[in-house]
Every structure is written in C-alpha cells, then in structure tokens.
Short mmCIF file of C-alpha atoms in Angstrom, two decimals:
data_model
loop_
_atom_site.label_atom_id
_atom_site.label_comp_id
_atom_site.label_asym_id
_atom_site.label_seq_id
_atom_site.Cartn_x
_atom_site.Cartn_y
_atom_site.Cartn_z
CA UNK A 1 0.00 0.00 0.00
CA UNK A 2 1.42 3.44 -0.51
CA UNK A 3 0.01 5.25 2.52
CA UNK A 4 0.37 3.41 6.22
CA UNK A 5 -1.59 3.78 8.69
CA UNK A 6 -0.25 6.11 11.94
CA UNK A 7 -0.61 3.25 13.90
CA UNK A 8 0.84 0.65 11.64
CA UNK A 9 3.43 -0.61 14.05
CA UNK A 10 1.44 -1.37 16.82
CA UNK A 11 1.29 -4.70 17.98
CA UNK A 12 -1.75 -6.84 17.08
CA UNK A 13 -3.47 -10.03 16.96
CA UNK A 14 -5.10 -8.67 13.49
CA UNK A 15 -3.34 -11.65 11.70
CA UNK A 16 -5.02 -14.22 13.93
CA UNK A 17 -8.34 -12.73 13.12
CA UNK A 18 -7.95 -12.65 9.43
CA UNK A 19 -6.62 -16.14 9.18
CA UNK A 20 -9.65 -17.29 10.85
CA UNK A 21 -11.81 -15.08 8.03
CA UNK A 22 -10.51 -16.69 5.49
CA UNK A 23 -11.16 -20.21 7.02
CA UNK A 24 -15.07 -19.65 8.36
CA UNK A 25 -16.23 -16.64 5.75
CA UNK A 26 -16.92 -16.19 2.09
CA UNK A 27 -14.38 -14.13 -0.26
CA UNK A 28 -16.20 -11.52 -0.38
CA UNK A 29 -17.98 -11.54 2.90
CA UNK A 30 -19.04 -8.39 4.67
CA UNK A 31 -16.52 -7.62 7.98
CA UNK A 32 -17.39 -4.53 10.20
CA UNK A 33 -14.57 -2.51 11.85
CA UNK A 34 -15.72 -1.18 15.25
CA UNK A 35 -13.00 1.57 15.89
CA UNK A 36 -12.07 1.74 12.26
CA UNK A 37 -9.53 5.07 12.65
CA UNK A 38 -7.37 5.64 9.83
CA UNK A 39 -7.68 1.82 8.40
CA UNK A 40 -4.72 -0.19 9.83
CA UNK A 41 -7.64 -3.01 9.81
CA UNK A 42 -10.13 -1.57 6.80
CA UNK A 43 -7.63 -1.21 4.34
CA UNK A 44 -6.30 -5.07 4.52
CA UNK A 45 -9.36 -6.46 4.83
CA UNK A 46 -10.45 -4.16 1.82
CA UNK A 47 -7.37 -5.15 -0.67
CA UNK A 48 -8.00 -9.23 0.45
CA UNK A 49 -11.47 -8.55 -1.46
CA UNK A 50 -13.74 -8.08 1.41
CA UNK A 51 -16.90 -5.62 1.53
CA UNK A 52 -16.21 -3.73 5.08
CA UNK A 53 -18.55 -1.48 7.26
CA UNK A 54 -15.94 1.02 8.87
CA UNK A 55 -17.84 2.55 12.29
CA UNK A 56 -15.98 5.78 13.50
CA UNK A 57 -16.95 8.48 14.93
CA UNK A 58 -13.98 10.60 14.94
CA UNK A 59 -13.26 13.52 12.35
CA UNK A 60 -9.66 13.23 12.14
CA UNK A 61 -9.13 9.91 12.04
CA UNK A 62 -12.33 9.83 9.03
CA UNK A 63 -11.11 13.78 7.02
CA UNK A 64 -7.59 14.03 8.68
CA UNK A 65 -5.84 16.78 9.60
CA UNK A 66 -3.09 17.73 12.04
CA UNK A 67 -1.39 15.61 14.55
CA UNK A 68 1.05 15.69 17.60
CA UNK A 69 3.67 13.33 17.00
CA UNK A 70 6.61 11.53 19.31
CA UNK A 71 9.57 14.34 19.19
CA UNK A 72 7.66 17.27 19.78
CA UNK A 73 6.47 17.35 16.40
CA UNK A 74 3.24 18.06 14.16
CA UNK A 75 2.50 16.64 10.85
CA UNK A 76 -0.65 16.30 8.98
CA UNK A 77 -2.20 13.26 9.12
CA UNK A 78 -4.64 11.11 6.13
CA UNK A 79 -7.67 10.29 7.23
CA UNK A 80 -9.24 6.82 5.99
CA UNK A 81 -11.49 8.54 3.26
CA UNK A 82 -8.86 9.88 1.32
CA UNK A 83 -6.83 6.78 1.95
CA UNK A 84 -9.25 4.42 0.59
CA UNK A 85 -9.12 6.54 -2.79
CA UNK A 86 -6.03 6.63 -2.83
CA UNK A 87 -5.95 2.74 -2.88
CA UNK A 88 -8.82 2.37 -4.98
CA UNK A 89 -10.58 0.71 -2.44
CA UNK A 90 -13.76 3.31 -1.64
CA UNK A 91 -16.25 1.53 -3.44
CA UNK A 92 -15.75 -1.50 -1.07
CA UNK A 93 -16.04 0.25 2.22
CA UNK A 94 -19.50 1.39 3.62
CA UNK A 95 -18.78 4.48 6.02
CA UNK A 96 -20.85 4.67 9.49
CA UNK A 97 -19.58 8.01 11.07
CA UNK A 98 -21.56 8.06 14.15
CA UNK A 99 -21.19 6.92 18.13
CA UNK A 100 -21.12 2.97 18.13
CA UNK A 101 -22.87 3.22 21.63
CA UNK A 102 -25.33 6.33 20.72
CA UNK A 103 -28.78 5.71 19.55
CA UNK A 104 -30.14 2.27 18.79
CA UNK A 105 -28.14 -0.66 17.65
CA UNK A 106 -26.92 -0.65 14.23
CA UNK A 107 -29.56 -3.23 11.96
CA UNK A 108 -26.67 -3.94 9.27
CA UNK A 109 -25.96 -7.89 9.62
CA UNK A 110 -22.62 -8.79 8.84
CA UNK A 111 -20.44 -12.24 7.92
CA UNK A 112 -17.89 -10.88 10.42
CA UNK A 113 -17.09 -8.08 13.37
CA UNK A 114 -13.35 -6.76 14.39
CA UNK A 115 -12.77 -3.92 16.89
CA UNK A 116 -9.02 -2.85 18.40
CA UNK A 117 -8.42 -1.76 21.87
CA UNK A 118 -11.99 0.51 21.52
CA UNK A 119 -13.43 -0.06 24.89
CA UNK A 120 -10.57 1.28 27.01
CA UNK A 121 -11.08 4.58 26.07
CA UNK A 122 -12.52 6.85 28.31
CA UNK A 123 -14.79 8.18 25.90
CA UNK A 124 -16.56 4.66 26.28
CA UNK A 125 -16.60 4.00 29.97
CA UNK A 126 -20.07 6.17 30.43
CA UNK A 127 -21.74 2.43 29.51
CA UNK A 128 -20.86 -1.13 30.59
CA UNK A 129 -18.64 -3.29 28.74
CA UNK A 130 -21.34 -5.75 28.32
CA UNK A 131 -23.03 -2.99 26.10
CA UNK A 132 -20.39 -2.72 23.86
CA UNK A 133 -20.09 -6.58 23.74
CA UNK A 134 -23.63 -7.09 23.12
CA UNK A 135 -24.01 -4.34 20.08
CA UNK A 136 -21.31 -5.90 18.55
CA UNK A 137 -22.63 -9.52 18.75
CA UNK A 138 -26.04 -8.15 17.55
CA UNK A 139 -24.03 -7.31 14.13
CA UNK A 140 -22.90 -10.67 13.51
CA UNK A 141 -25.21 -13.29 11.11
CA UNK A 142 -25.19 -16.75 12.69
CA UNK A 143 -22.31 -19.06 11.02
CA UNK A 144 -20.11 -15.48 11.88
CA UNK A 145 -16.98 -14.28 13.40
CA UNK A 146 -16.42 -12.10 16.80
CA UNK A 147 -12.71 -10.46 16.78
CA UNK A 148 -11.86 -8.32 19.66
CA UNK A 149 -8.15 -7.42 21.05
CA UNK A 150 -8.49 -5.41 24.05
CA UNK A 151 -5.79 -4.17 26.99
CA UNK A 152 -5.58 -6.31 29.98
CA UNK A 153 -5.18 -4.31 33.44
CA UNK A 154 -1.35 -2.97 34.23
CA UNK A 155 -2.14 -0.33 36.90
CA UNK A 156 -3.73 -0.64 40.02
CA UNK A 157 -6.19 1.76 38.07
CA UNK A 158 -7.25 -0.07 35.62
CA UNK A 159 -8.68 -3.08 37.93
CA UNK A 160 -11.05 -0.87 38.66
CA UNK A 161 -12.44 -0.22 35.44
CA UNK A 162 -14.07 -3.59 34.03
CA UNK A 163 -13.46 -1.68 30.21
CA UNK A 164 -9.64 -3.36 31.14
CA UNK A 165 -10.37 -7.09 31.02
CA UNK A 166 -9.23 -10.58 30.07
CA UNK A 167 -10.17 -13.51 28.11
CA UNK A 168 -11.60 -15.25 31.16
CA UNK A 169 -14.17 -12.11 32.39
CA UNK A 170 -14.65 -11.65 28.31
CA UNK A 171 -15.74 -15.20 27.35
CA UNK A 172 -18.89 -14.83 30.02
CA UNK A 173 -20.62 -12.72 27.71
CA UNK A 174 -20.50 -15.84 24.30
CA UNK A 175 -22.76 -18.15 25.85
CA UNK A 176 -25.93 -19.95 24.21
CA UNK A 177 -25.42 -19.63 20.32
CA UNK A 178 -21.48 -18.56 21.21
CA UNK A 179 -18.34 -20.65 20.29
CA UNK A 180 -15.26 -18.86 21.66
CA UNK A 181 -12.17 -20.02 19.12
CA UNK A 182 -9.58 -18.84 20.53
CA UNK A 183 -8.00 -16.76 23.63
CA UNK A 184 -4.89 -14.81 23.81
CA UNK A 185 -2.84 -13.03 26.06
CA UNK A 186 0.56 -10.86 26.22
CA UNK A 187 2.92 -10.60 28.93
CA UNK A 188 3.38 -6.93 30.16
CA UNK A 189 5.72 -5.42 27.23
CA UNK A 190 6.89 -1.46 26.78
CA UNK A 191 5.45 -0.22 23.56
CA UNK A 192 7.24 2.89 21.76
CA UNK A 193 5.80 6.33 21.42
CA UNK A 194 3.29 6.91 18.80
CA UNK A 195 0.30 8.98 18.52
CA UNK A 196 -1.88 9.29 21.55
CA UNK A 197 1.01 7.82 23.92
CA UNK A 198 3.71 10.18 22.88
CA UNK A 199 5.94 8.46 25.62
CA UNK A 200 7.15 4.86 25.64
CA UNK A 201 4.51 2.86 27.53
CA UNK A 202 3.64 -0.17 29.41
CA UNK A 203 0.59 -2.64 27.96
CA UNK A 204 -0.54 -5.84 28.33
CA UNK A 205 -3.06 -7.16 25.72
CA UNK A 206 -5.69 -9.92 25.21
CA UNK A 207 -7.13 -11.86 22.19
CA UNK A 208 -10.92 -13.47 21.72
CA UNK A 209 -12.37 -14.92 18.65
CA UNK A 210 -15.92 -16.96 19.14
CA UNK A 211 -18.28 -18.07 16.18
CA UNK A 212 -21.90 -17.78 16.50
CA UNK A 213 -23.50 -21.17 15.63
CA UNK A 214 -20.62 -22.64 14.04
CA UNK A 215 -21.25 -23.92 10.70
CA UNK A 216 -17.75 -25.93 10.63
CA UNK A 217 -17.14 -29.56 12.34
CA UNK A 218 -15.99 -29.11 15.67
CA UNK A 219 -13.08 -30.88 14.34
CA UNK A 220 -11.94 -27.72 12.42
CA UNK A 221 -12.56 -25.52 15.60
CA UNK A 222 -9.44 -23.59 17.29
CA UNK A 223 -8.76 -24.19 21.00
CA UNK A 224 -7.98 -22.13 23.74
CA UNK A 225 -4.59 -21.01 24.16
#
C-alpha cells in the first residue's frame, strides 16, 4: 500500500483474526470494523477482497488533519477517506460516522465483526462493557466471526475499570449460540511512542475470537490457548 496507517506498528493479533476469516467466511464476505480510525484493519481487509462497514466516529481519524507526533512534532495526518481513494478501495467500504454506543443498535448484519483496543477509552466507559459486547454480537449473522483485542489491566487503576479485562471475564458474555475459538494473552511489554502515547509505555493485551453457531465440524474448531 502506498500510505500506512499512523498506527501501523502497533502490535496486534489482526493476523489471527484474518486467518480465521478466510477459514469460516466467504471471499467476499461483509466484515465490520468497530474503531475503524485511519484503516490499519479496513484497508487489509479491503485489498483481500472483502466488503467492510468502517464505524468511527472521529473527524480526524475519518477527514484528517493535524497531529502531535513523538519528538515534539506536528505533521498532517490522512484520514481513511482519502486513503481508501487513494488505494482504490472506496467503493468497497460502507462508512458509518456516528457513536457505536449512541442511539439504537446498528440493523446492518454482517459475515464478520473486528474492533481494536476501543473499549478502554474513556470516551466509552459512560456504559458497561457488556453494552459494547452485546451491540457488537447483535451485528454478527449466525455461522459469523467475533474479533476483539483489548488491553488487559497494568495499573492498580485499571482493575477498577471492568473496560480493562481478560479472556476469562470476556468469554462470560459468548454463551448460548457462542463458540469462543480462541483466547490470547501478552505478557506486560513497553510499547514505543506513537500517537496518543507520545511516551514509551507499558501494555498488556488480550485476544478473543468466538463463532456464532458454528457452521464448521468441531473438528476444524481452534482451541484455547
């Protein structure tokens, strides 16, 4: 691709995820990105020939604009809709720009849902992690896939807000029609400076993947990790 992404060396679990598309999903299957910033995730998912719903709800990251970088400096930034054109790629993404917890649920079914470290913001602490859970599980046809990295509590502060969980606390919301896949976890590791954390920082992160009504024998299923 000839633009990157502002947070394109970030660690992720994204390649889990899409290896498990490609197994469970159609070619051309319909993937939302909950969180979809600048398109680290949309763009990928985009060029490998999928239709994606990109929810965001912030400006910059959607127009883009100016940004404080590590160093002390400012640089202007390309937001995802210009970055899609530039790839050729805005014809396959459908654009929500709106509050994923604000209003009703969204009513667009999909093959497959993704989101990135979303819920520890702040901005999404003024309703319960089960919430944000729930809205995204609502999105998701049965036969489909449930993607979510997330941080895992480092601070004493952060056990105190349930938005920091783990794969164990997490899996208690896929019950009934739920399969969880596959659970991950990181050890704590320092991550370098980068937009939003313009100091080196410490993180710890988890991994959960779960299939509603799993159309695959439960030979093919992933376990636990």
């Amino acid at each position: 691709m000839r633009t990157q992404s502002l947070w394109e060396h970030t660690l992720t679990f994204f390649p889990q995820f899409l290896a498990t598309l490609r197994e469970r999903v159609a070619p051309d299957a319909t993937v939302a990105v909950v969180g979809a910033s600048d398109g680290k995730f949309v763009l990928p998912l985009a060029t490998a020939g999928y239709r994606v719903l990109a929810i965001e709800r912030d400006a910059l990251s959607l127009h883009g604009g100016e940004v404080s970088l590590p160093g002390d400096t400012r640089a202007h930034a390309m937001g995802l809709i210009d970055r899609l054109k530039l790839e050729g790629l805005y014809d396959q993404v459908r654009l929500a720009e709106e509050d994923f917890l604000h209003g009703a649920p969204l009513n667009i079914p999909c093959d497959a849902i993704w989101t990135s470290c979303s819920w520890h913001y702040s901005a999404n602490h003024h309703r319960p992690l089960a919430e944000f859970v729930d809205r995204m599980q609502r999105l998701v046809r049965p036969g489909g896939l449930f993607g979510a990295e997330f941080m895992m509590p480092v601070e004493k502060r952060h056990h105190l807000v349930e938005h920091y969980t783990s794969p164990e606390r997490l899996r208690h919301h896929f019950v009934g029609d739920w399969d969880v896949l596959l659970t991950l976890r990181t050890n704590e590791f320092t991550e370098r400076a980068h937009i939003g954390q313009l100091k080196d920082h410490t993180h710890r992160m988890g991994l959960l993947l779960a299939a509603r009504t799993s159309t695959l024998p439960h030979s093919y299923r992933k376990k636990d990790s």
